[in-house]
Amino acid sequence: MECFSCFLGLLLLLAARLPLDAAKRFHDVLSNERTSGYMREYNQLNGWSSDENEWNEKLYPVWKRGDSRWKNSWKGGHVQAILTSDSPALVGSTITFVVNLVFPRCQTEDVSGNIVYEKNCRNDTGPSSDQYVYNWTEEVDSGNGNSPGHQNVFPDGKPFPHHPGWKRWNFVYVFHTLGQYFQKLGRGSARVSVNTANVPLGPQLMEVTVYRRHRRAYVPIAKVKDVYVVTDHIPVFVTMYQKNDRNLSDETFLRDLPIMFTVLIHDPSHFLNESAIYYKWNFGDNTGLFVSNNPTLNHTYVLNGTFNLNLTVQAVVPGPCPSPSPKPPKPTSFLPSASDNPLELRESPDEMCQIYRYGYFKATITIVEGILEVNIVQMTDVLMPVPQPDNSLMDFVVTCQGTIPTEVCTIVSDPTCQLAHSTVCDPVDVDVAGMCLLTVRRAFTGSGTYCVNLTLGDDTSLALTSTLVSVPARDPPSPLRMANGALVSVGCLAISVTAITLLVYKKRKGYKLIENSTGIVVKGNGLGVSLNRAKAMFRPGYQEKDPLLNHQPGIL
C-alpha cells in the first residue's frame, strides 16, 4: 500500500509538470543551443526579453530544418532573408541590424504591404492571371483578426503596437541574441538597434526568424543569422594617397613626395561625436612623434627603404559617472576625527566622468624612387613641306624630375578635358643620357583648341601634366595651283641648268647640240629628282601617320 502511494504521487507530479515541459520556449525555437547562460544582470539588453518565456506554438508553428512544410511556406518559390549590421561596434555605442527579404522572381511588395506580381515579368511558370501573390489588405478588411487578443499578438502574447499603418505590416521578425529576444512587426525589411553597453566583448551571434501573416495564424518563411563584434578598441582605418604613386594599394610610395594619411573611424552611431580625439603618429623614420587633433596629416619620406608606421587614436568620451561601490563600514571610534568628512566620496547624479578609449593602426611602408614632376617647357609647330589642312604636327619639349620614365602617354581631349579624342602610349626608347628631357611629337586633326594630358611613367610612378593647345586653321591648298607651282619650279630649274651649260659650253667650245650627252643625262636625272619630289607631295602616305616618330633620335 505504501509503494502504491509513492507510485501515485510520482504520477501526479509528472502530470503536474507535463504542461510546463511540453510548452515551447523561445530558446527552443530560435536557437539550436541553450543560451540562457548569458542572462546576467549586467548583460540585460534594454527592451529585450528573456528567451525563457513561452512561445505560442499554436499561433506561430515551429518547423525544424528539413520539414516538408517549408516547401509550401511561400507561393511561387522561397523567400531569402539577408541580415546585415554595422559591426564592429565600440562598446557603449549603438549597433544596428537590418533584415531585408528577397522575394521570388517577379514578386514585389506594393505600397499597401501586399505581395504582387511585377508587370511584364516572366518567370519559369509563365505570367500569372492573378495580380496578387498575397492580398493581405482584403484579408484584414474582411474582419479576420480585428478582435483584440486574437492573432494580432507576438509569439509571447504581447499585442501588436497599433501605430498608424500597422495593418499594412504583415511580417513578424523575432531577433535573438545573448539569451534574449526582441519582436518587431514590419514589411519587407526590418531594422533594430541595440546599445552595446551591456554586450560582452568579442564576437556574438544574432539570429532572426521571420513569419508571414496567414489567415488566423502565421507561417515561418525564413531564418538567418550573422556574427557581430563588440570591441573596446576604436575601429580605425587609414587611407594613404600620394600624387604620383602608380598603385595606391601596394603600400609602396615615392621618396621626396608627401603622402597624405587620412584616419577613418568607424562610428556609424556617432557615439564619439562629443569626444576629444587625438592622433599620435610614428612614421618609423626617426622623425619623432607627431600629435594632432586633425584626422589628416601629410608626411614626406626622404630616404628609400622599409618603414613601420604606427598610429594611436585616443578618444576622451564624456559620460555619466558609475555608481560608487559600497564602502566597508567604518571602525567604531570614540575619538573624534576631523578627517572623516573630507574623506567621504560625494557624487552628484548629474556629474560627468571621462572614459578613455584607444584605437590602433599599423602598416609597413616601402619607399622607392620615382618620377616626381613633369613639365612642358616648349611647344612648337612642325613645318611640313606642304601644309595639310586636316593634319598638324606639334612638338612638346618635356622635362621631369626623379627617375627616367619608361613610357609616355598622351590623351588629346576637348577643351574641357572631359571627352577624349585620341590616346597614344609608347615606350621611351631614346637615349636621354641620364637627363629627363624629351621631345614628344603628336598629331592633331583639324583646327581648334585641344586639352593635352601628358603622362610619364615607370614601374612605380605616374607623373601627369596638362596644357591647352590652339591649332590654327590652315587654308586648303589647290591641287592645280600646287601642280602648276611644281611644274614652274621644275621648268625654271631646267632652263637655268640649260643656260648655265650652254654658257660654259660656249666659253670652251662652239655651240653644238649633242643628244644623249653626259650633261643632258645629268640634267635629266636632276629633272627626274625634282619631278619625283613634286609627285611625293601629292602621293598618299607621304606624311608620317604614326604620331610617335620613334625613328627620329630625340623625338617621341
Coordinates of C-alpha atoms in Angstrom, one line a residue, residues 2-383:
E2 CA 2.9 2.3 0.8
C3 CA 4.5 1.6 -2.6
F4 CA 1.2 2.3 -4.4
S5 CA 1.0 5.7 -2.7
C6 CA 4.6 6.5 -3.8
F7 CA 3.8 5.5 -7.3
L8 CA 0.6 7.6 -7.4
G9 CA 2.4 10.6 -6.1
L10 CA 5.0 10.2 -8.8
L11 CA 2.3 10.1 -11.4
L12 CA 0.6 13.2 -10.0
L13 CA 4.0 15.0 -10.0
L14 CA 4.6 14.1 -13.7
A15 CA 1.1 15.1 -14.6
A16 CA 1.6 18.5 -13.0
R17 CA 4.9 19.1 -14.8
L18 CA 3.6 17.9 -18.2
P19 CA 2.2 21.2 -19.4
L20 CA 5.4 23.0 -18.3
D21 CA 7.7 20.6 -20.1
A22 CA 5.6 20.4 -23.2
A23 CA 5.4 24.2 -23.7
K24 CA 7.9 25.6 -26.2
R25 CA 10.3 28.3 -25.1
F26 CA 11.9 31.0 -27.2
H27 CA 15.4 29.4 -26.9
D28 CA 13.9 26.1 -28.2
V29 CA 12.6 27.8 -31.3
L30 CA 15.2 30.4 -32.1
S31 CA 18.4 28.6 -31.4
N32 CA 19.8 25.1 -31.5
E33 CA 21.8 25.8 -28.4
R34 CA 20.5 26.9 -25.0
T35 CA 21.9 30.4 -24.5
S36 CA 20.2 31.3 -21.3
G37 CA 23.5 31.2 -19.6
Y38 CA 24.1 34.6 -21.0
M39 CA 21.3 36.0 -18.8
R40 CA 23.2 38.0 -16.2
E41 CA 22.2 41.3 -14.7
Y42 CA 24.8 43.3 -16.5
N43 CA 24.0 41.7 -19.8
Q44 CA 20.3 42.7 -19.8
L45 CA 19.6 44.5 -23.1
N46 CA 17.2 47.4 -22.9
G47 CA 13.8 46.5 -24.2
W48 CA 14.6 42.8 -24.8
S49 CA 13.1 39.8 -23.0
S50 CA 14.4 36.5 -21.7
D51 CA 14.3 33.6 -24.0
E52 CA 12.9 31.5 -21.1
N53 CA 9.5 32.9 -21.9
E54 CA 6.9 30.6 -23.5
W55 CA 6.4 30.5 -27.3
N56 CA 2.8 30.4 -28.7
E57 CA 3.3 27.5 -31.0
K58 CA -0.4 27.3 -31.9
L59 CA -0.3 30.8 -33.4
Y60 CA 3.4 30.6 -34.6
P61 CA 4.1 27.0 -35.6
V62 CA 7.6 25.7 -35.3
W63 CA 9.2 23.8 -38.1
K64 CA 12.6 22.1 -37.9
R65 CA 15.1 22.1 -40.7
G66 CA 14.2 19.7 -43.4
D67 CA 10.4 19.8 -42.6
S68 CA 8.5 19.2 -45.8
R69 CA 6.2 22.1 -44.9
W70 CA 8.9 24.6 -45.7
K71 CA 8.4 23.8 -49.4
N72 CA 4.9 25.4 -49.2
S73 CA 5.7 28.3 -46.9
W74 CA 5.6 30.8 -49.8
K75 CA 3.7 30.8 -53.1
G76 CA 5.9 30.6 -56.2
G77 CA 9.2 29.8 -54.5
H78 CA 11.3 30.6 -51.4
V79 CA 11.9 33.9 -49.6
Q80 CA 15.5 34.7 -48.6
A81 CA 16.3 36.8 -45.6
I82 CA 19.6 38.9 -45.7
L83 CA 20.9 40.1 -42.3
T84 CA 23.5 42.8 -42.1
S85 CA 24.9 45.0 -39.3
D86 CA 27.2 48.0 -39.0
S87 CA 29.6 45.9 -36.8
P88 CA 32.2 46.2 -35.4
A89 CA 30.8 48.4 -32.6
L90 CA 32.7 50.2 -29.9
V91 CA 31.3 49.2 -26.5
G92 CA 28.8 51.7 -25.3
S93 CA 27.8 52.7 -28.9
T94 CA 24.7 51.5 -30.7
I95 CA 24.8 48.7 -33.3
T96 CA 22.1 48.4 -35.9
F97 CA 20.8 45.2 -37.6
V98 CA 18.8 45.3 -40.8
V99 CA 16.9 42.3 -42.3
N100 CA 15.8 42.5 -46.0
L101 CA 13.5 40.0 -47.6
V102 CA 14.3 38.9 -51.1
F103 CA 11.1 37.6 -52.8
P104 CA 11.0 35.1 -55.7
R105 CA 11.4 36.4 -59.2
C106 CA 8.6 38.6 -60.5
Q107 CA 7.3 39.2 -57.0
T108 CA 7.4 42.5 -55.1
E109 CA 5.7 44.4 -52.2
D110 CA 3.3 47.2 -53.1
V111 CA 2.6 50.4 -51.1
S112 CA -0.2 48.6 -49.2
G113 CA 2.1 45.9 -48.0
N114 CA 0.6 43.2 -50.3
I115 CA 2.8 40.9 -52.4
V116 CA 2.0 41.3 -56.1
Y117 CA 3.4 40.1 -59.4
E118 CA 5.6 42.6 -61.3
K119 CA 4.2 43.7 -64.6
N120 CA 5.9 42.5 -67.8
C121 CA 7.9 40.0 -65.9
R122 CA 8.0 36.3 -66.8
N123 CA 9.3 33.5 -64.6
D124 CA 9.6 29.8 -65.1
T125 CA 5.9 29.2 -64.6
G126 CA 4.9 32.0 -67.1
P127 CA 2.7 35.0 -66.4
S128 CA 0.1 34.8 -63.7
S129 CA -3.5 35.6 -64.3
D130 CA -3.8 36.9 -60.7
Q131 CA -2.4 40.2 -59.7
Y132 CA -1.7 39.2 -56.1
V133 CA 0.6 36.7 -54.6
Y134 CA -0.8 37.6 -51.1
N135 CA -3.6 40.1 -50.8
W136 CA -3.5 40.8 -47.0
T137 CA -5.5 44.0 -47.3
E138 CA -8.5 42.1 -48.3
E139 CA -7.9 39.5 -45.6
V140 CA -7.7 42.2 -42.9
D141 CA -10.6 44.2 -44.1
S142 CA -12.8 41.1 -44.2
G143 CA -12.8 41.2 -40.4
N144 CA -10.4 38.4 -39.6
G145 CA -8.2 39.4 -36.8
N146 CA -9.9 42.6 -35.8
S147 CA -10.9 41.3 -32.4
P148 CA -8.3 42.2 -29.8
G149 CA -6.2 39.4 -28.4
H150 CA -6.7 37.1 -31.3
Q151 CA -3.9 36.8 -33.9
N152 CA -2.6 40.4 -33.6
V153 CA -0.1 39.4 -31.0
F154 CA 3.5 38.4 -30.9
P155 CA 4.8 34.8 -30.1
D156 CA 5.0 35.7 -26.4
G157 CA 1.4 37.0 -26.4
K158 CA 2.2 40.7 -26.3
P159 CA -0.2 42.7 -28.6
F160 CA 1.0 44.4 -31.8
P161 CA 1.6 48.2 -31.4
H162 CA -1.3 50.0 -33.1
H163 CA 0.7 52.7 -34.7
P164 CA -0.5 54.3 -37.9
G165 CA -0.4 51.9 -40.8
W166 CA 0.3 48.8 -38.7
K167 CA -2.2 46.7 -40.6
R168 CA 0.0 47.0 -43.7
W169 CA 2.9 45.3 -41.9
N170 CA 2.4 41.7 -42.5
F171 CA 5.7 40.2 -41.3
V172 CA 6.8 39.4 -37.8
Y173 CA 10.5 39.5 -37.1
V174 CA 12.0 37.8 -34.0
F175 CA 15.6 38.8 -33.2
H176 CA 17.5 36.6 -30.8
T177 CA 20.9 37.1 -29.1
L178 CA 22.6 36.6 -25.7
G179 CA 19.7 34.6 -24.4
Q180 CA 17.2 37.4 -25.1
Y181 CA 14.8 38.2 -27.9
F182 CA 13.1 41.3 -29.5
Q183 CA 9.9 41.1 -31.5
K184 CA 9.1 43.5 -34.3
L185 CA 6.3 44.0 -36.8
G186 CA 7.4 45.0 -40.3
R187 CA 7.2 44.9 -44.0
G188 CA 9.8 43.6 -46.4
S189 CA 12.6 44.9 -44.2
A190 CA 13.1 45.5 -40.5
R191 CA 15.7 47.4 -38.5
V192 CA 16.7 47.0 -34.9
S193 CA 19.3 49.0 -32.9
V194 CA 20.9 47.7 -29.7
N195 CA 23.0 49.7 -27.2
T196 CA 26.2 47.7 -26.6
A197 CA 26.9 48.9 -23.1
N198 CA 25.8 45.5 -21.7
V199 CA 27.0 43.3 -24.5
P200 CA 30.1 41.2 -23.8
L201 CA 33.2 42.0 -25.8
G202 CA 34.1 39.8 -28.7
P203 CA 32.1 38.1 -31.5
Q204 CA 28.4 37.4 -30.8
L205 CA 25.6 35.7 -32.8
M206 CA 22.4 37.3 -33.9
E207 CA 19.6 35.1 -35.2
V208 CA 16.4 36.2 -36.9
T209 CA 13.2 34.2 -37.6
V210 CA 10.6 35.7 -40.0
Y211 CA 6.9 34.8 -40.1
R212 CA 4.2 36.0 -42.5
R213 CA 0.5 36.5 -42.0
H214 CA -1.7 33.6 -42.9
R215 CA -5.4 34.0 -42.1
R216 CA -5.7 33.5 -38.3
A217 CA -2.1 32.4 -37.7
Y218 CA 1.4 32.9 -39.0
V219 CA 3.7 30.8 -41.2
P220 CA 7.6 30.7 -40.9
I221 CA 9.2 31.8 -44.2
A222 CA 12.9 32.4 -43.4
K223 CA 15.7 32.1 -40.9
V224 CA 19.0 33.9 -40.9
K225 CA 21.9 34.5 -38.6
D226 CA 25.1 36.6 -38.6
V227 CA 28.1 37.3 -36.4
Y228 CA 28.7 40.8 -35.0
V229 CA 31.6 42.1 -32.9
V230 CA 31.7 44.4 -29.9
T231 CA 35.1 45.8 -29.0
D232 CA 36.7 48.2 -26.5
H233 CA 39.2 49.4 -29.2
I234 CA 38.1 52.2 -31.6
P235 CA 37.7 50.7 -35.1
V236 CA 40.3 52.6 -37.1
F237 CA 41.1 52.6 -40.8
V238 CA 43.7 54.7 -42.6
T239 CA 43.8 55.7 -46.3
M240 CA 47.1 56.7 -47.9
Y241 CA 47.4 58.9 -51.0
Q242 CA 50.3 60.2 -52.9
K243 CA 50.2 62.3 -56.0
N244 CA 52.3 60.3 -58.5
D245 CA 52.0 56.8 -56.9
R246 CA 51.1 54.3 -59.6
N247 CA 49.5 51.7 -57.3
L248 CA 47.9 53.0 -54.1
S249 CA 47.1 49.6 -52.7
D250 CA 50.6 48.1 -52.6
E251 CA 51.8 50.4 -49.7
T252 CA 54.8 51.3 -51.9
F253 CA 55.3 55.1 -52.2
L254 CA 57.8 57.6 -53.7
R255 CA 60.6 59.4 -51.9
D256 CA 60.6 63.2 -51.6
L257 CA 56.8 63.4 -52.2
P258 CA 54.3 64.0 -49.4
I259 CA 51.9 61.1 -48.5
M260 CA 48.5 62.1 -47.3
F261 CA 47.3 59.9 -44.4
T262 CA 43.6 60.1 -43.5
V263 CA 42.2 58.4 -40.5
L264 CA 38.7 57.0 -40.7
I265 CA 36.9 56.0 -37.5
H266 CA 34.1 53.5 -37.8
D267 CA 31.4 55.1 -35.7
P268 CA 28.0 54.8 -37.5
S269 CA 26.0 55.7 -34.4
H270 CA 28.1 58.9 -33.8
F271 CA 29.0 57.7 -30.3
L272 CA 32.2 59.7 -30.4
N273 CA 30.8 62.9 -31.7
E274 CA 31.2 64.7 -28.4
S275 CA 34.6 63.2 -27.7
A276 CA 38.0 64.9 -27.9
I277 CA 40.1 62.8 -30.3
Y278 CA 43.8 62.9 -30.7
Y279 CA 46.0 61.2 -33.3
K280 CA 49.6 60.1 -32.4
W281 CA 51.8 59.2 -35.4
N282 CA 55.1 57.5 -35.5
F283 CA 56.3 57.1 -39.1
G284 CA 59.2 54.9 -38.3
D285 CA 61.8 57.1 -40.0
N286 CA 63.3 58.7 -36.8
T287 CA 61.4 61.9 -37.3
G288 CA 59.8 61.6 -33.8
L289 CA 56.2 61.5 -32.6
F290 CA 53.5 63.7 -34.2
V291 CA 50.4 64.5 -32.2
S292 CA 47.4 66.1 -33.8
N293 CA 43.6 66.5 -33.4
N294 CA 43.2 66.5 -37.2
P295 CA 42.4 63.2 -38.9
T296 CA 44.5 64.1 -41.9
L297 CA 48.3 64.5 -41.9
N298 CA 51.0 64.8 -44.6
H299 CA 54.4 63.2 -44.2
T300 CA 57.3 63.0 -46.6
Y301 CA 59.9 60.2 -46.5
V302 CA 63.4 61.4 -47.7
L303 CA 65.1 58.0 -47.7
N304 CA 64.5 54.8 -49.6
G305 CA 63.7 51.7 -47.5
T306 CA 61.0 50.0 -45.5
F307 CA 59.4 51.7 -42.5
N308 CA 56.9 50.7 -39.8
L309 CA 54.0 53.1 -39.4
N310 CA 52.3 53.2 -36.0
L311 CA 49.2 55.2 -35.2
T312 CA 47.4 55.5 -31.8
V313 CA 44.0 57.2 -31.7
Q314 CA 42.8 58.4 -28.3
A315 CA 39.2 59.4 -27.6
V316 CA 38.1 61.1 -24.4
V317 CA 34.4 60.0 -24.1
P318 CA 32.2 62.0 -21.7
G319 CA 29.6 60.1 -19.8
P320 CA 27.8 59.7 -16.5
C321 CA 29.9 58.6 -13.7
P322 CA 29.4 55.0 -12.5
S323 CA 27.7 54.4 -9.2
P324 CA 30.2 54.3 -6.3
S325 CA 30.9 50.8 -5.0
P326 CA 29.8 50.1 -1.5
K327 CA 32.3 51.1 1.2
P328 CA 33.2 48.9 4.1
P329 CA 31.8 50.1 7.4
K330 CA 34.0 52.4 9.3
P331 CA 35.5 51.2 12.5
T332 CA 33.9 52.5 15.7
S333 CA 36.0 55.1 17.4
F334 CA 35.2 57.1 20.4
L335 CA 37.9 59.7 19.4
P336 CA 36.6 62.5 17.1
S337 CA 38.4 62.6 13.8
A338 CA 38.4 65.8 11.7
S339 CA 39.3 63.9 8.6
D340 CA 36.1 61.8 8.4
N341 CA 34.0 64.3 6.4
P342 CA 36.7 65.2 3.8
L343 CA 37.2 61.5 3.1
E344 CA 33.6 60.8 2.2
L345 CA 33.0 60.4 -1.5
R346 CA 30.1 62.5 -2.6
E347 CA 29.0 62.1 -6.3
S348 CA 26.1 64.0 -7.8
P349 CA 23.9 62.0 -10.2
D350 CA 24.5 64.7 -12.8
E351 CA 28.3 64.6 -12.5
M352 CA 30.1 63.7 -15.7
C353 CA 33.2 61.5 -16.0
Q354 CA 35.6 60.7 -18.8
I355 CA 36.3 57.4 -20.3
Y356 CA 39.4 56.9 -22.4
R357 CA 39.2 54.6 -25.5
Y358 CA 42.0 53.8 -27.8
G359 CA 42.4 52.6 -31.4
Y360 CA 45.5 51.3 -33.2
F361 CA 46.8 51.0 -36.7
K362 CA 50.0 49.6 -38.1
A363 CA 51.4 49.3 -41.6
T364 CA 54.7 48.6 -43.3
I365 CA 55.6 51.1 -46.0
T366 CA 58.2 50.8 -48.7
I367 CA 59.7 54.0 -50.1
V368 CA 61.3 53.9 -53.6
E369 CA 62.5 56.4 -56.2
G370 CA 60.1 57.6 -58.9
I371 CA 59.1 60.4 -61.3
L372 CA 58.4 63.4 -59.1
E373 CA 57.3 66.1 -61.5
V374 CA 56.8 66.6 -65.2
N375 CA 56.6 69.9 -67.1
I376 CA 56.0 71.0 -70.7
V377 CA 58.6 73.7 -71.3
Q378 CA 58.1 74.4 -75.0
M379 CA 55.5 73.7 -77.8
T380 CA 56.5 74.1 -81.4
D381 CA 54.6 73.7 -84.7
V382 CA 56.3 71.2 -87.0
L383 CA 56.6 72.7 -90.5

